[in-house]
Structure formats: C-alpha cells, structure tokens
Amino acid sequence: MSKTPAAPAPYADRIERLRAACRQRKLDGYLLLNRMDQIWLTGFTGEDGAVLVNERHVVLLTDGRFDETADREAPFARKVLRTSRTPDITAREIRRLKIARLGFDPRHMNVQTFAELRKALKGSRLNAASALISDMRRIKDPGETARIRRAIEIAEQAFQNLLEWLRPGMTEREVAARLVYDMQSRGAQEAAFQPIVAVGPNASLPHYEPGERRVTQREGVLIDWGARCDWYVSDLTRMVWPGSIPPELAKVCKTVLEALELATAAIKPGVPAAKIDQAARAHITQAGFGKQFTHSTGHGIGLDVHEDPGLRKRNKLPLEAGMVVTVEPGIYLPGVGGVRIENDVLVTETGHEVLSALPATVRVR
Amino acid sequence: MSKTPAAPAPYADRIERLRAACRQRKLDGYLLLNRMDQIWLTGFTGEDGAVLVNERHVVLLTDGRFDETADREAPFARKVLRTSRTPDITAREIRRLKIARLGFDPRHMNVQTFAELRKALKGSRLNAASALISDMRRIKDPGETARIRRAIEIAEQAFQNLLEWLRPGMTEREVAARLVYDMQSRGAQEAAFQPIVAVGPNASLPHYEPGERRVTQREGVLIDWGARCDWYVSDLTRMVWPGSIPPELAKVCKTVLEALELATAAIKPGVPAAKIDQAARAHITQAGFGKQFTHSTGHGIGLDVHEDPGLRKRNKLPLEAGMVVTVEPGIYLPGVGGVRIENDVLVTETGHEVLSALPATVRVR
C-alpha cells in the first residue's frame, strides 16, 4: 500500500516519538488537525490538512489547492486529496488503516467534526489524548532554537531601526505598519502577530490594537512585536520614551524591570513554571501594583506565539532544558498608561540564556 | 441583576434577532465563542471573549487584559472577568441565568471545552445549533457593505500604486510586504490575509506563500490580496504581466476571464450558489481545463475572509440581496503557471453589483 520514501530528519524522529507515545497509551493511530502540529510533525505547511499516523503509515489529507505543496514538502506521506471538508474521507482512511482506537487533541477538534467523524466511523473509538503533540513541542531541538534566534534577530534589527525613524506625529498604526514592513524586508516570513503600538494611556490596555493616536514628546510608547521566520516566532516588548519618563510612571518602570530580572533569574531546569510567575508577581505586589499586573508572566513560544509552558500561577510543570519562554511582567494604570518589558529566554541544562539582545532598560532618546 | 445601558444600533437589533432565533428553536440562551461572531453581535473586539445571551441579559466573559476594552466597546453587556480559561465561570453564569437549554455553534466549540462545560453544567443541556449566527451574518446591512467597500477601495488604491513600483528583480516577499504596508498607510487596519504573490510557475499553487523568487520580464505575477478596514475585509486577485502574456497561458487567461464574466452574470437573488459555480466550471471544463480548476468559484466575505455562502458544487442555498461574495475562477498548470481573477460582488435586489473597480482584464505594463 505504501510506496513512499522515508521521512527525512527531523520528521522521521518526531514520527517515531509520536508512535511510541501512541503505543504507551494503547492507541492504534493519531489524527492531527492543527496546522502547526502538522508542520512540526511532517513539514507540510498547507492551510488545509489532516495528518493520520499509525504504526506503519503517514497519511496526509488535503485538498486540490495544496496538491503540489504536499508533493514538495511531505513526499514521504501518502497523499489523499479530498473534495470537501466532510470527514467521510478521513473516516475512510481511518478504516483503511484498521485503526480501532484513534487519538486526537480535543483542543483542536471542534464538536461538529467530532460528531460527524464518530458517525462516519461507527466501530472505531475516538480517544481524546490532549497533550501528545504539544508535550513534545515544548522542548525545542537545535534546529528549532536556531529559527527562534533568527526570528529574534530580525525583530531586534527592525526595532533598532525604528529608534532611528520614530518621530512625534506618527500614528500608532503607521508605526506598526512600518515595523512589520521592515521585518519582512529583512527576511521575516511575516509578523508573528499584528504588533501592539500603544501611545500614552493606550498602553494600559495590554492587548491594544494600534489606532490613530499619535506619538508625542511626553508620552511612552509600548511596542509588543515579533517576527516569524521559517514558521518559528519571536515575541518581544519594549517601551520607547521619545522624551523623558513621566514621573507618575517612574516607579512602575523600575518595578517592572526588577520583576523581569527576578523572574529571569529564577529560570532553570526543574523549577515549576508557577515559580517564575511568583517571582515577578510577589515583587510587583510588594510594590503595591499587584492588581495592576493583570496577566501571567510568560508563555512558551515556537511555531505558535502562545504555547506550553504557561508561566502562570497554577502551572506546576517543571521547566526543562530546550524550552523557550517569554518573560513579560507588566503594570497597567487605566487612564494613565502601562509598562511591559518582554524577553525571550531559553532554558539551558545549567540555567537559562536570554535570547533577546536588546537592553531591557527602558530606552530614552 | 442587570444595571446595564441599552445596546446601541446595530447591536440591539442583532441581539433581538438572535433571541427570536433562540425562541424558535426552544433555546433559553446562546453561547458565542467565536471572536468574529462576538464582534458582529456586540462590537466587543477583545481576543479572549465568550458572550452569553438569554431573553433578558447579555453577559460578556473575558480576562483582565480586555477589561477596559469591554467597558469601551460593550458597556451594555454585564462584564465578568475570569482568571482562567476553564469553563467553570462560564458554567456559573449559565446557571445564574437559569439556562436549561443552551445553544452554541459546534464549529466554534472544541471537544475539550464541550467536555469540561458539560461536566461543570450538570443539569443544563448543550444544544448544537450550528448556523444561528452565521446564517444572520450572510446578509450584510448597509453599514457592513460600506466597510467592505472601503476595504476594497484601499486594496485597489494599493494595487494601482503597485503597478507603479513593481520592477523585475523584486522578490515575491518584498512585493507582498510593500503591498501590505501600502494598504496600512492608506488606513487599513491590517491585511485581510498574508497576500499571495506568486511569480511564473509558482502561480500554479493556488495558496502559495510568497518566497524568494524574483519578478521577471517574461513571467506572470499572480497577486491575491485584501485589506481589513474596521474589521471587514476585501479579497481580490489580479495577474500582472511585466512583459507580454506567455503564449502557453493565452488560452488559459481568456478562459478564466470568460468564466469570471459568466459566473458574475449569473448572480441574482434566488439563484442557488451552486449555479454560480456551475457557470464558471462548465465553461472552463468545455475549454479543456476542468481538472485544472481545483477549487470552488467563490465564497462570502465579511468579518471573515471565508464565510457563507460558498459558491461550490453542492451548495443549494439561494442567493439573497445583501450577500457579498468573491468570484474567482482559476486554472493551474503545474510547472507552467496559473491564472486566477477575483472580484467581490454584492447581490442586489435586482441582480448584482461588482464592487471591485479594477479592470478584470489582465494588466499588461
């Protein structure tokens, strides 16, 4: 049935690890419905895809739009072109591989697909096996870390350049657009996400969308941006002060920087993710801003901008070498402004390495 | 319990229509988990949200990052800030409103949320009521059409400008980046999607990602792009020929343009969506390229780039005035190239209006 060539590195190894994880959970096969999971496992980047893996086969289901892409990127998979998104063809392939117990990630299958697939499958059992792929994706191999480093480098070059061209009078939206263009001109595939550029009081909204407010001499500009390079992302935040730091934000700035340092210093293998959050939060709380730190301290990055491990209150997961996380404490004062500083940090065998090279110190021009 | 102001237009009306649809289906309430559905119903644009509607109340669940955004955008909703994404708080609000039969869209709830919510709810029943919101979103009101027109206008201005600056030697990625920057400089919120810029044989991949291939004098460039303005999108495709049309693509070009005209001419209220697809497909098939037209003829646009109605083979849904659809026949010859032309078309009371003003004729510079 299979006339496919062997999968190249790193995919062959990842596929074998998935098979081992399936055996351990007594699953006969696994269905991947998430694009980034598919890219990680097979290298296939098409927007419409489903990957079915069992002990012997890798089947890639996609549609005619990605026919050539599949041949180029994952020639080792058996390609099945479907004419509709209905799960009938997926079910047919599951039966063809005689999979009785099929694992899948319940976060990446919607209720409609589940119901349709269950109906079409009859005999086979669908087993939610949530963390199978995302657990493996938490630890980055050297090839992945190299791509993240490149995504950081390009984002930082563009930011250094921004410090040259940023002028009072520009709108937040103009600044964001130019920053994205600059990253792409330097080789980024795209922005990792639409950058946040928030002037003055707008910076108190942690996930603000850039608008028509203009950069001024007397207000801070919060910039949260990242690049995607070869599918891997960076995620950084810096404050730019075109004038001096307003006195009402001086203590806030100092506290955030200290929290960043404390949280970063706590990063090493074996430490629970929650401890990193606690290191930042305890300091910010002590300074009297606990209620103004409205989000968690950080999250993993990789193919997704937000992935495991979350550096949040109740996450007991111990850090491991090879994880890459953001550290991004922030304090937000509605009507006044906000300060957040964000670095990308690799967990190493002996501790950590801050991958972002921009000074964490708030920039004053 | 509710001390909220009344919802403004158009949200008050949309909420009432949702309530009427719920009554008809004997649902006591409806849970929206999709961001674009939430924007449509309430105007709340935050990235993390869940909206719960019953006969008397609108509850907006979000997290601390979107606290101020919720106050600004949907002051008429009762705001509930949750500290985690676990469905416990959602379940608590469902119980508080005494909702026994809760509707939701099974395409926008994942299996994990469903399982957790069902467990937390105990008594209440979760009723998949798929098309409730998306059915309403199919028909655009004048405010929505105005935003789509604006998104088309900005995309077209940027394209006209591209015809001035496009030069042989530029990479696909550079062209895409500059096009996005230009749309944002003209007031677009963002690109509706990462533009496709595909030179020569790359154009045979209908969903190509722009890469390092360079524009040349002798090859066509397929450009598929759109703007997002005030959340509504445009979606257009044109071919640019820096030189003349290569002879091997002459018949392909002619056929695609004829298919575009035939499909467009067929658009009027009452005609099933499949008929529009058929009009394009029959012509392309007759010209001998049936197997090279590997996707459907078009799709609705609005808050999402792909929404109802799909102009595809088996969609019997009759068109209605107020729908906005793309018409985008294409022919793809692997190793040679591809041609696609795409317009945005409004279904009117009497027929249709082509909203995009760029000549459909292939541009020759």
XYZ file of C-alpha atoms in Angstrom:
730
model
C 0.000 0.000 0.000
C 2.795 2.399 0.888
C 5.224 3.346 -1.893
C 6.534 6.409 -0.137
C 10.157 7.386 0.547
C 11.383 7.551 4.168
C 10.799 10.753 6.085
C 13.911 12.926 6.448
C 15.234 14.410 9.730
C 13.816 15.794 11.942
C 10.450 14.390 10.854
C 11.374 10.703 10.949
C 12.373 11.017 14.590
C 9.287 13.005 15.563
C 7.004 10.493 13.853
C 8.719 7.656 15.730
C 8.277 9.511 19.022
C 4.581 10.006 18.291
C 4.273 6.279 17.540
C 5.964 5.444 20.839
C 3.585 7.784 22.686
C 0.628 6.088 20.952
C 1.848 2.629 21.947
C 2.200 3.790 25.533
C -1.425 4.989 25.502
C -2.635 1.906 23.641
C -3.714 3.971 20.635
C -3.572 2.415 17.137
C -3.254 5.786 15.482
C -3.357 9.547 15.886
C -5.140 12.276 13.938
C -3.585 15.755 13.731
C -5.963 18.573 12.803
C -3.838 21.544 13.858
C -1.713 23.202 11.201
C 1.275 23.942 13.449
C 1.227 20.349 14.776
C 1.284 19.172 11.158
C 4.198 21.453 10.264
C 6.099 20.183 13.298
C 5.470 16.500 12.528
C 5.734 16.430 8.737
C 6.886 19.794 7.365
C 3.635 20.139 5.385
C 2.580 23.790 5.606
C -0.685 23.768 3.629
C -3.608 25.576 5.236
C -5.987 22.671 4.770
C -4.619 19.464 6.141
C -5.230 16.470 8.352
C -2.453 14.015 9.155
C -3.158 10.452 10.165
C -0.343 8.395 11.649
C -0.297 4.752 12.645
C 2.480 2.282 13.360
C 3.398 1.954 9.671
C 1.836 4.779 7.711
C 1.620 8.541 7.467
C -1.408 9.766 5.512
C -1.796 13.414 4.547
C -5.323 14.541 3.678
C -5.605 17.885 1.936
C -7.440 19.487 -0.970
C -6.509 20.266 -4.557
C -5.158 23.696 -3.663
C -2.293 22.063 -1.748
C -1.629 19.118 -4.059
C 1.768 20.387 -5.261
C 2.664 21.710 -1.788
C 2.141 18.222 -0.356
C 4.406 16.679 -3.017
C 7.125 19.248 -2.371
C 7.023 19.262 1.416
C 5.961 15.787 2.544
C 6.634 13.283 -0.261
C 7.027 10.564 2.390
C 3.341 10.789 3.323
C 0.617 9.045 1.363
C -1.384 11.928 -0.108
C -5.173 11.830 -0.242
C -6.942 14.723 -1.961
C -10.425 15.349 -0.672
C -13.057 17.335 -2.485
C -14.859 18.553 0.616
C -14.098 19.100 4.292
C -16.587 16.455 5.341
C -14.947 13.810 7.493
C -16.124 10.927 5.261
C -12.763 10.637 3.547
C -10.901 10.935 6.844
C -13.114 8.159 8.210
C -12.417 6.020 5.141
C -8.656 6.338 5.689
C -9.037 5.524 9.383
C -10.909 2.346 8.458
C -8.412 1.511 5.736
C -5.610 1.568 8.314
C -7.803 -0.570 10.610
C -7.421 1.886 13.481
C -9.698 0.833 16.325
C -8.520 3.354 18.929
C -7.718 6.756 17.424
C -6.096 9.504 19.481
C -6.603 13.215 18.801
C -6.179 16.543 20.580
C -9.589 17.648 21.890
C -8.481 21.302 21.769
C -8.004 21.019 18.010
C -11.140 19.158 17.019
C -14.421 21.015 17.039
C -17.677 19.495 18.228
C -19.067 19.320 14.694
C -16.116 17.392 13.283
C -16.186 15.082 16.300
C -19.877 14.296 15.826
C -19.521 13.742 12.070
C -16.410 11.650 12.431
C -17.927 9.494 15.163
C -20.961 8.865 12.992
C -18.881 8.026 9.919
C -16.533 5.768 11.875
C -19.040 3.589 13.662
C -16.701 0.901 15.048
C -13.539 2.878 15.869
C -13.200 4.735 19.114
C -12.116 8.348 19.303
C -9.849 8.877 22.271
C -9.081 12.380 23.406
C -5.330 12.351 24.096
C -4.772 16.005 24.599
C -1.174 16.755 25.180
C 0.539 14.209 22.934
C 1.972 16.575 20.338
C 2.073 19.771 22.402
C 4.055 17.962 25.118
C 6.671 17.058 22.538
C 6.646 20.544 21.027
C 7.550 22.098 24.402
C 11.200 21.073 24.069
C 12.901 22.694 21.092
C 15.700 20.947 19.221
C 18.730 22.914 17.971
C 17.139 23.441 14.543
C 14.084 24.996 16.155
C 16.101 27.140 18.543
C 18.142 28.423 15.587
C 14.933 29.541 13.861
C 13.695 31.281 17.012
C 17.067 33.035 17.331
C 16.762 34.242 13.757
C 13.203 35.489 14.420
C 14.505 37.412 17.434
C 17.444 38.831 15.499
C 15.250 40.171 12.702
C 12.735 41.634 15.159
C 15.530 43.353 17.045
C 17.175 44.773 13.926
C 13.824 46.244 12.925
C 13.398 47.728 16.405
C 16.871 49.294 16.341
C 15.922 50.829 13.035
C 12.604 52.059 14.472
C 14.544 54.019 17.074
C 16.031 55.921 14.138
C 12.801 56.720 12.280
C 10.230 57.067 15.066
C 9.032 60.683 15.262
C 6.341 62.559 17.200
C 3.267 62.948 14.997
C 3.289 59.403 13.601
C 0.173 57.360 14.350
C 0.348 54.068 16.201
C -0.897 52.347 13.065
C 1.825 53.880 10.890
C 4.490 52.774 13.355
C 3.102 49.219 13.439
C 2.870 49.033 9.636
C 6.414 50.248 9.119
C 7.776 47.872 11.754
C 6.132 44.912 10.007
C 7.398 46.033 6.615
C 10.899 46.391 7.983
C 10.857 42.866 9.478
C 9.673 41.426 6.169
C 12.294 43.365 4.235
C 14.894 41.760 6.486
C 13.653 38.277 5.626
C 10.838 37.583 8.065
C 8.101 35.421 6.591
C 5.538 37.709 8.247
C 4.938 39.447 11.545
C 4.426 36.811 14.255
C 1.307 38.820 15.154
C -0.067 42.293 14.474
C 2.283 44.453 16.603
C 0.893 46.382 19.546
C 1.915 50.032 19.368
C 0.211 51.948 22.173
C 0.865 55.603 22.977
C 0.382 57.050 26.484
C -2.813 55.903 28.211
C -3.462 53.345 25.443
C -0.592 51.333 26.913
C -2.832 50.431 29.849
C -4.668 48.011 27.538
C -2.351 45.006 27.451
C -3.693 43.816 24.069
C -4.392 47.159 22.403
C -4.912 47.378 18.609
C -2.861 50.226 17.096
C -5.041 53.168 16.086
C -4.909 56.828 15.142
C -3.317 58.205 18.331
C -0.058 59.971 17.575
C 3.369 59.666 19.142
C 4.176 62.680 21.317
C 7.247 64.011 23.063
C 5.809 63.484 26.547
C 4.283 60.004 26.449
C 5.661 56.491 26.450
C 5.104 54.131 23.526
C 4.619 50.445 24.315
C 5.711 48.222 21.431
C 4.996 44.471 21.506
C 6.153 42.789 18.325
C 7.753 39.703 16.837
C 8.802 38.105 13.573
C 8.028 34.727 12.067
C 10.992 33.118 10.306
C 10.684 29.707 8.705
C 7.486 29.318 10.782
C 9.103 29.989 14.180
C 8.345 33.186 16.084
C 9.813 35.771 18.413
C 7.755 37.861 20.844
C 9.247 40.976 22.461
C 8.067 44.138 24.206
C 9.922 47.373 24.808
C 8.930 50.853 25.938
C 10.142 53.827 23.941
C 10.181 57.256 25.587
C 10.556 59.984 22.968
C 11.046 62.439 25.860
C 11.741 61.550 29.469
C 9.819 59.046 31.602
C 6.750 60.766 33.108
C 7.149 60.942 36.917
C 3.874 59.056 37.500
C 5.374 56.045 35.699
C 8.877 56.140 37.185
C 8.154 53.701 39.997
C 6.119 51.492 37.659
C 9.078 51.247 35.262
C 11.537 50.432 37.978
C 9.236 47.762 39.431
C 8.647 46.073 36.067
C 12.365 45.946 35.318
C 13.098 44.456 38.719
C 10.311 41.894 38.254
C 11.768 40.978 34.848
C 15.174 40.396 36.416
C 13.817 38.391 39.343
C 11.660 36.166 37.127
C 14.506 35.601 34.647
C 16.961 34.738 37.424
C 14.573 32.037 38.655
C 14.574 30.163 35.331
C 16.376 26.809 35.375
C 15.522 23.151 34.772
C 13.386 21.565 37.465
C 11.752 24.781 38.687
C 7.943 24.728 38.349
C 6.577 27.258 35.830
C 4.467 28.824 38.591
C 7.630 29.789 40.491
C 8.681 32.103 37.670
C 5.301 33.796 37.748
C 5.513 34.042 41.503
C 8.951 35.682 41.380
C 7.600 38.526 39.227
C 4.214 38.747 40.942
C 5.486 38.835 44.504
C 7.759 41.761 43.676
C 5.077 43.713 41.827
C 2.590 43.037 44.628
C 5.073 44.188 47.233
C 5.496 47.447 45.311
C 1.721 47.946 45.539
C 0.814 47.120 41.931
C -0.387 43.529 42.339
C -3.872 44.240 40.992
C -2.412 46.125 38.029
C -0.456 43.078 36.809
C -3.443 41.521 35.064
C -1.871 38.680 33.110
C 0.538 35.802 33.590
C 4.308 36.314 33.499
C 5.001 34.491 30.258
C 4.403 31.606 27.883
C 6.248 29.256 25.603
C 6.991 30.270 22.015
C 7.794 28.165 18.978
C 5.558 27.587 15.982
C 2.784 29.301 17.947
C 3.087 32.635 19.684
C 1.424 31.162 22.753
C 2.307 27.596 23.570
C 3.304 25.486 26.559
C 4.550 26.074 29.160
C 2.469 28.962 30.520
C 4.352 30.795 33.279
C 1.219 31.181 35.358
C 0.019 30.841 38.925
C -1.123 27.256 38.999
C 1.204 25.610 36.484
C 3.291 23.071 38.415
C 5.105 21.811 35.292
C 8.871 21.805 35.885
C 10.934 23.706 33.338
C 13.217 21.621 31.132
C 16.255 22.419 29.024
C 15.139 23.279 25.493
C 12.009 25.185 26.471
C 11.797 28.748 25.161
C 9.571 31.133 27.114
C 8.701 34.795 27.219
C 9.153 36.724 30.453
C 6.883 39.754 30.338
C 5.787 41.396 33.579
C 3.599 44.479 33.167
C 1.785 47.104 35.212
C -1.275 48.867 33.785
C -2.824 52.056 35.179
C -6.123 52.803 33.364
C -6.216 56.372 32.075
C -2.524 56.861 32.794
C -0.505 54.293 30.875
C 1.237 50.977 31.165
C 4.689 49.454 31.175
C 5.625 45.978 29.989
C 9.057 44.586 29.137
C 9.313 41.208 27.445
C 12.279 38.971 26.692
C 12.572 35.525 25.121
C 14.503 33.080 27.287
C 15.879 29.605 26.564
C 16.028 27.101 29.421
C 19.506 25.522 29.320
C 20.995 22.497 31.081
C 22.536 24.742 33.708
C 20.050 27.609 33.911
C 18.917 29.931 31.164
C 20.032 32.112 28.282
C 18.286 35.380 27.493
C 17.957 35.169 23.711
C 16.938 38.765 23.121
C 19.922 41.070 22.999
C 18.184 44.475 23.193
C 18.890 46.186 26.519
C 15.957 45.570 28.844
C 16.486 49.045 30.208
C 13.787 51.400 29.061
C 15.041 53.358 26.083
C 15.286 57.112 26.298
C 16.058 59.031 23.141
C -29.364 41.972 38.386
C -28.812 43.962 35.186
C -27.847 47.607 35.579
C -26.531 47.963 32.040
C -27.436 50.614 29.450
C -29.343 49.570 26.312
C -27.306 48.286 23.375
C -26.900 50.793 20.519
C -27.634 50.134 16.829
C -26.900 47.830 15.109
C -26.255 45.587 18.101
C -29.678 45.954 19.775
C -31.367 44.690 16.632
C -28.943 41.808 16.134
C -29.356 40.707 19.753
C -33.145 40.754 19.342
C -32.878 38.677 16.187
C -30.701 36.150 17.989
C -33.288 36.000 20.780
C -36.045 35.388 18.237
C -33.998 32.609 16.639
C -33.469 31.047 20.073
C -37.197 31.154 20.861
C -37.925 29.460 17.564
C -35.513 26.665 18.439
C -36.744 26.470 22.047
C -33.344 27.511 23.410
C -33.162 29.507 26.662
C -29.842 31.018 25.761
C -26.909 31.029 23.350
C -23.155 30.949 23.896
C -20.849 32.653 21.371
C -17.226 31.508 21.421
C -16.103 32.897 18.051
C -14.436 36.296 18.031
C -15.986 37.491 14.760
C -19.448 36.369 15.921
C -18.884 38.395 19.097
C -17.799 41.484 17.155
C -20.881 41.160 14.954
C -23.290 40.763 17.866
C -21.825 43.155 20.433
C -18.966 45.200 18.968
C -16.554 43.714 21.549
C -13.267 43.062 19.743
C -11.141 41.547 22.536
C -9.205 38.414 21.650
C -10.420 36.482 24.671
C -14.166 36.511 24.972
C -17.310 34.474 25.422
C -20.738 36.050 25.067
C -23.799 34.577 26.729
C -27.232 35.823 25.656
C -30.635 34.962 27.030
C -34.057 36.583 26.771
C -33.109 39.412 29.128
C -29.335 39.534 29.543
C -26.079 39.832 27.647
C -23.052 38.619 29.597
C -19.518 39.182 28.339
C -16.833 36.927 29.809
C -13.268 37.996 29.221
C -9.996 38.333 31.122
C -8.217 41.237 32.768
C -6.333 42.134 29.587
C -9.599 43.191 27.953
C -11.270 44.809 30.970
C -11.059 48.378 29.611
C -11.821 47.223 26.058
C -15.060 45.646 27.291
C -16.074 48.881 29.049
C -15.333 50.943 25.950
C -16.910 48.684 23.364
C -19.801 46.854 25.032
C -20.895 48.790 28.129
C -24.394 47.335 27.680
C -23.154 43.820 28.479
C -22.650 42.582 32.024
C -18.909 42.063 32.239
C -17.417 39.060 34.020
C -13.638 38.884 34.316
C -12.304 35.369 34.560
C -8.889 34.445 35.805
C -8.518 31.314 33.724
C -9.940 29.870 30.551
C -11.537 26.989 32.397
C -15.261 26.844 31.714
C -16.183 26.921 35.435
C -17.018 30.626 35.350
C -18.927 30.265 32.084
C -20.888 27.415 33.682
C -21.585 29.567 36.741
C -23.062 32.321 34.567
C -25.151 29.815 32.629
C -26.582 28.522 35.898
C -27.105 32.051 37.212
C -29.271 32.840 34.173
C -31.127 29.563 34.751
C -30.495 28.428 31.179
C -31.666 24.836 30.786
C -31.192 24.509 27.017
C -28.114 26.328 25.762
C -27.404 26.746 22.057
C -23.893 27.048 20.585
C -22.127 26.680 17.264
C -20.431 23.244 17.199
C -17.858 24.545 14.684
C -16.657 27.074 17.258
C -16.506 24.919 20.367
C -13.714 22.413 20.704
C -14.165 18.945 22.155
C -12.235 19.840 25.304
C -14.370 22.882 26.130
C -17.504 20.873 25.386
C -16.480 18.070 27.755
C -15.466 20.474 30.526
C -18.569 22.614 30.150
C -20.864 19.612 30.136
C -19.259 18.340 33.306
C -19.460 21.731 35.042
C -23.061 22.296 33.973
C -24.596 19.010 35.058
C -28.309 19.885 34.648
C -28.300 22.158 31.578
C -28.307 20.727 28.105
C -25.882 21.840 25.422
C -27.636 22.018 22.078
C -25.564 22.314 18.945
C -27.394 24.946 16.870
C -24.847 25.428 14.177
C -25.891 28.102 11.788
C -27.689 30.545 14.066
C -25.212 33.431 13.905
C -23.546 32.608 10.589
C -26.963 32.491 8.887
C -27.609 36.038 10.060
C -24.117 37.188 9.126
C -24.661 36.117 5.494
C -26.776 39.183 4.757
C -24.851 42.427 5.152
C -26.577 45.629 6.266
C -25.625 48.977 4.686
C -23.113 49.714 7.458
C -21.340 46.443 6.759
C -21.395 46.898 2.993
C -19.900 50.372 3.442
C -16.981 48.859 5.372
C -16.434 46.192 2.715
C -16.475 48.895 0.027
C -13.845 50.816 1.957
C -11.706 47.661 2.314
C -11.956 47.159 -1.456
C -11.132 50.790 -2.186
C -7.978 50.736 -0.067
C -6.850 47.404 -1.544
C -7.368 48.757 -5.052
C -5.518 52.003 -4.399
C -2.584 49.990 -3.102
C -2.697 47.772 -6.204
C -2.766 50.776 -8.554
C 0.266 52.040 -6.712
C 1.958 48.635 -7.021
C 1.675 48.877 -10.789
C 3.900 51.961 -10.483
C 6.615 50.471 -8.283
C 6.714 46.808 -9.312
C 10.025 46.042 -11.005
C 11.797 42.920 -12.290
C 14.269 41.726 -9.650
C 11.958 42.236 -6.661
C 11.223 39.077 -4.668
C 7.681 37.861 -4.130
C 8.117 38.506 -0.419
C 9.221 42.108 -0.960
C 6.209 42.745 -3.181
C 3.838 41.255 -0.589
C 5.418 43.243 2.261
C 5.231 46.542 0.395
C 1.633 45.901 -0.654
C 0.615 45.305 2.978
C 2.489 48.390 4.157
C 0.807 50.477 1.488
C -2.673 49.265 2.498
C -1.963 50.088 6.139
C -0.585 53.507 5.240
C -3.890 54.177 3.484
C -5.865 53.348 6.625
C -6.362 49.587 6.540
C -6.397 48.015 9.989
C -4.254 45.190 8.609
C -4.003 42.954 5.576
C -7.103 40.743 5.432
C -4.633 37.871 4.982
C -0.984 37.463 4.042
C -1.053 38.331 0.307
C -0.206 35.683 -2.241
C 2.434 36.944 -4.667
C 3.450 34.116 -6.998
C 5.819 34.507 -9.943
C 5.681 32.240 -13.011
C 5.266 28.538 -12.193
C 4.632 29.372 -8.515
C 1.228 30.675 -9.596
C 0.109 27.103 -10.160
C -0.149 26.721 -6.363
C -3.458 28.390 -5.547
C -2.434 29.142 -1.936
C 1.255 29.834 -2.403
C 3.287 31.604 0.323
C 5.445 34.383 -1.151
C 9.120 33.461 -1.217
C 12.446 34.441 -2.728
C 11.570 34.031 -6.414
C 12.052 37.271 -8.322
C 9.774 39.124 -10.706
C 10.975 38.808 -14.297
C 10.082 40.418 -17.593
C 8.737 37.195 -19.087
C 6.564 35.689 -16.360
C 3.160 36.478 -14.939
C 2.701 37.500 -11.305
C -0.420 36.324 -9.517
C -1.423 38.671 -6.697
C -4.221 37.713 -4.284
C -4.662 40.340 -1.577
C -7.161 42.219 0.536
C -7.483 44.814 3.275
C -9.279 44.738 6.608
C -10.994 48.012 7.490
C -12.964 48.385 10.707
C -12.903 44.541 10.853
C -14.457 43.953 7.396
C -12.377 42.553 4.561
C -11.851 42.630 0.821
C -10.391 39.748 -1.201
C -9.150 40.301 -4.754
C -6.863 38.625 -7.280
C -5.212 40.068 -10.374
C -2.486 38.917 -12.733
C 0.306 41.320 -13.591
C 2.358 40.716 -16.723
C 5.544 42.775 -16.630
C 6.083 41.735 -20.255
C 3.537 40.135 -22.541
C 1.364 37.125 -21.774
C 3.341 33.927 -22.479
C 1.698 32.068 -25.399
C 1.208 28.902 -23.306
C -1.075 30.875 -20.977
C -3.015 32.890 -23.552
C -5.911 30.466 -23.815
C -5.908 29.965 -20.036
C -6.238 33.727 -19.492
C -9.041 34.080 -21.964
C -10.919 31.129 -20.459
C -10.621 32.437 -16.885
C -11.855 35.886 -17.889
C -14.833 34.389 -19.717
C -15.607 32.164 -16.725
C -15.468 35.222 -14.457
C -17.950 37.049 -16.668
C -20.301 34.081 -16.970
C -20.315 33.412 -13.226
C -20.825 37.079 -12.395
C -23.675 37.420 -14.883
C -25.471 34.521 -13.174
C -25.559 36.272 -9.777
C -29.018 37.412 -8.654
C -31.365 36.723 -5.750
C -32.987 33.296 -5.804
C -30.260 31.547 -7.797
C -28.657 28.640 -5.888
C -24.991 29.211 -5.003
C -24.074 26.025 -6.920
C -25.359 27.592 -10.171
C -22.681 30.281 -9.982
C -20.012 27.648 -9.545
C -21.502 25.678 -12.393
C -21.459 28.693 -14.728
C -17.700 29.084 -14.280
C -16.927 25.362 -14.145
C -18.882 24.363 -17.244
C -17.046 26.949 -19.312
C -13.614 26.003 -18.002
C -14.380 22.304 -18.489
C -15.545 22.918 -22.045
C -12.238 24.674 -22.757
C -10.441 21.518 -21.559
C -9.199 22.792 -18.190
C -11.826 21.258 -15.887
C -9.289 19.268 -13.883
C -7.054 22.323 -13.536
C -9.779 24.345 -11.771
C -9.106 22.794 -8.389
C -11.206 24.929 -6.053
C -14.704 26.361 -5.769
C -15.740 29.515 -7.634
C -16.098 31.784 -4.615
C -17.173 32.407 -1.042
C -18.852 35.007 1.116
C -16.759 37.771 2.696
C -17.491 39.999 5.678
C -15.790 39.836 9.060
C -14.147 36.605 7.889
C -12.298 36.152 4.627
C -14.150 32.897 4.069
C -17.760 32.819 5.171
C -21.148 31.729 3.883
C -22.274 31.301 1.193
C -19.705 29.079 -0.510
C -20.131 29.179 -4.293
C -19.465 25.476 -4.624
C -20.799 22.421 -6.387
C -23.310 21.116 -3.898
C -24.496 24.320 -2.196
C -28.196 24.672 -2.980
C -28.589 27.828 -0.862
C -30.339 30.545 -2.895
C -28.510 33.876 -3.105
C -30.156 36.812 -1.337
C -29.793 40.576 -1.632
C -27.131 41.764 0.815
C -24.779 38.827 0.373
C -21.235 39.720 -0.668
C -19.263 37.006 -2.454
C -15.986 36.569 -4.254
C -15.994 35.243 -7.817
C -12.592 33.733 -8.512
C -12.213 31.123 -11.237
C -8.686 29.864 -11.782
C -6.715 27.444 -13.936
C -3.455 25.936 -12.657
C -0.857 24.168 -14.794
C 1.816 22.593 -12.551
C 5.311 23.580 -13.664
C 3.955 26.212 -16.040
C 1.884 28.729 -14.094
C -1.613 29.673 -13.131
C -4.212 32.335 -13.749
C -6.897 33.483 -11.321
C -9.010 36.632 -11.401
C -11.132 37.513 -8.384
C -13.785 40.166 -7.847
C -16.015 40.995 -4.893
C -19.695 41.095 -5.814
C -22.757 42.320 -3.901
C -26.072 40.567 -4.517
C -28.687 43.316 -5.019
C -32.500 43.234 -5.155
C -32.396 43.180 -8.937
C -29.171 41.304 -9.660
C -25.655 42.171 -8.593
C -23.092 44.927 -8.319
C -19.412 44.256 -8.910
C -17.832 46.154 -6.013
C -14.259 45.995 -7.235
C -13.491 48.690 -9.769
C -10.149 47.463 -11.130
C -10.456 46.272 -14.714
C -10.783 42.487 -14.722
C -8.776 42.461 -17.903
C -5.289 41.162 -17.303
C -2.932 44.093 -16.869
C -0.070 44.497 -19.275
C 2.548 47.094 -18.491
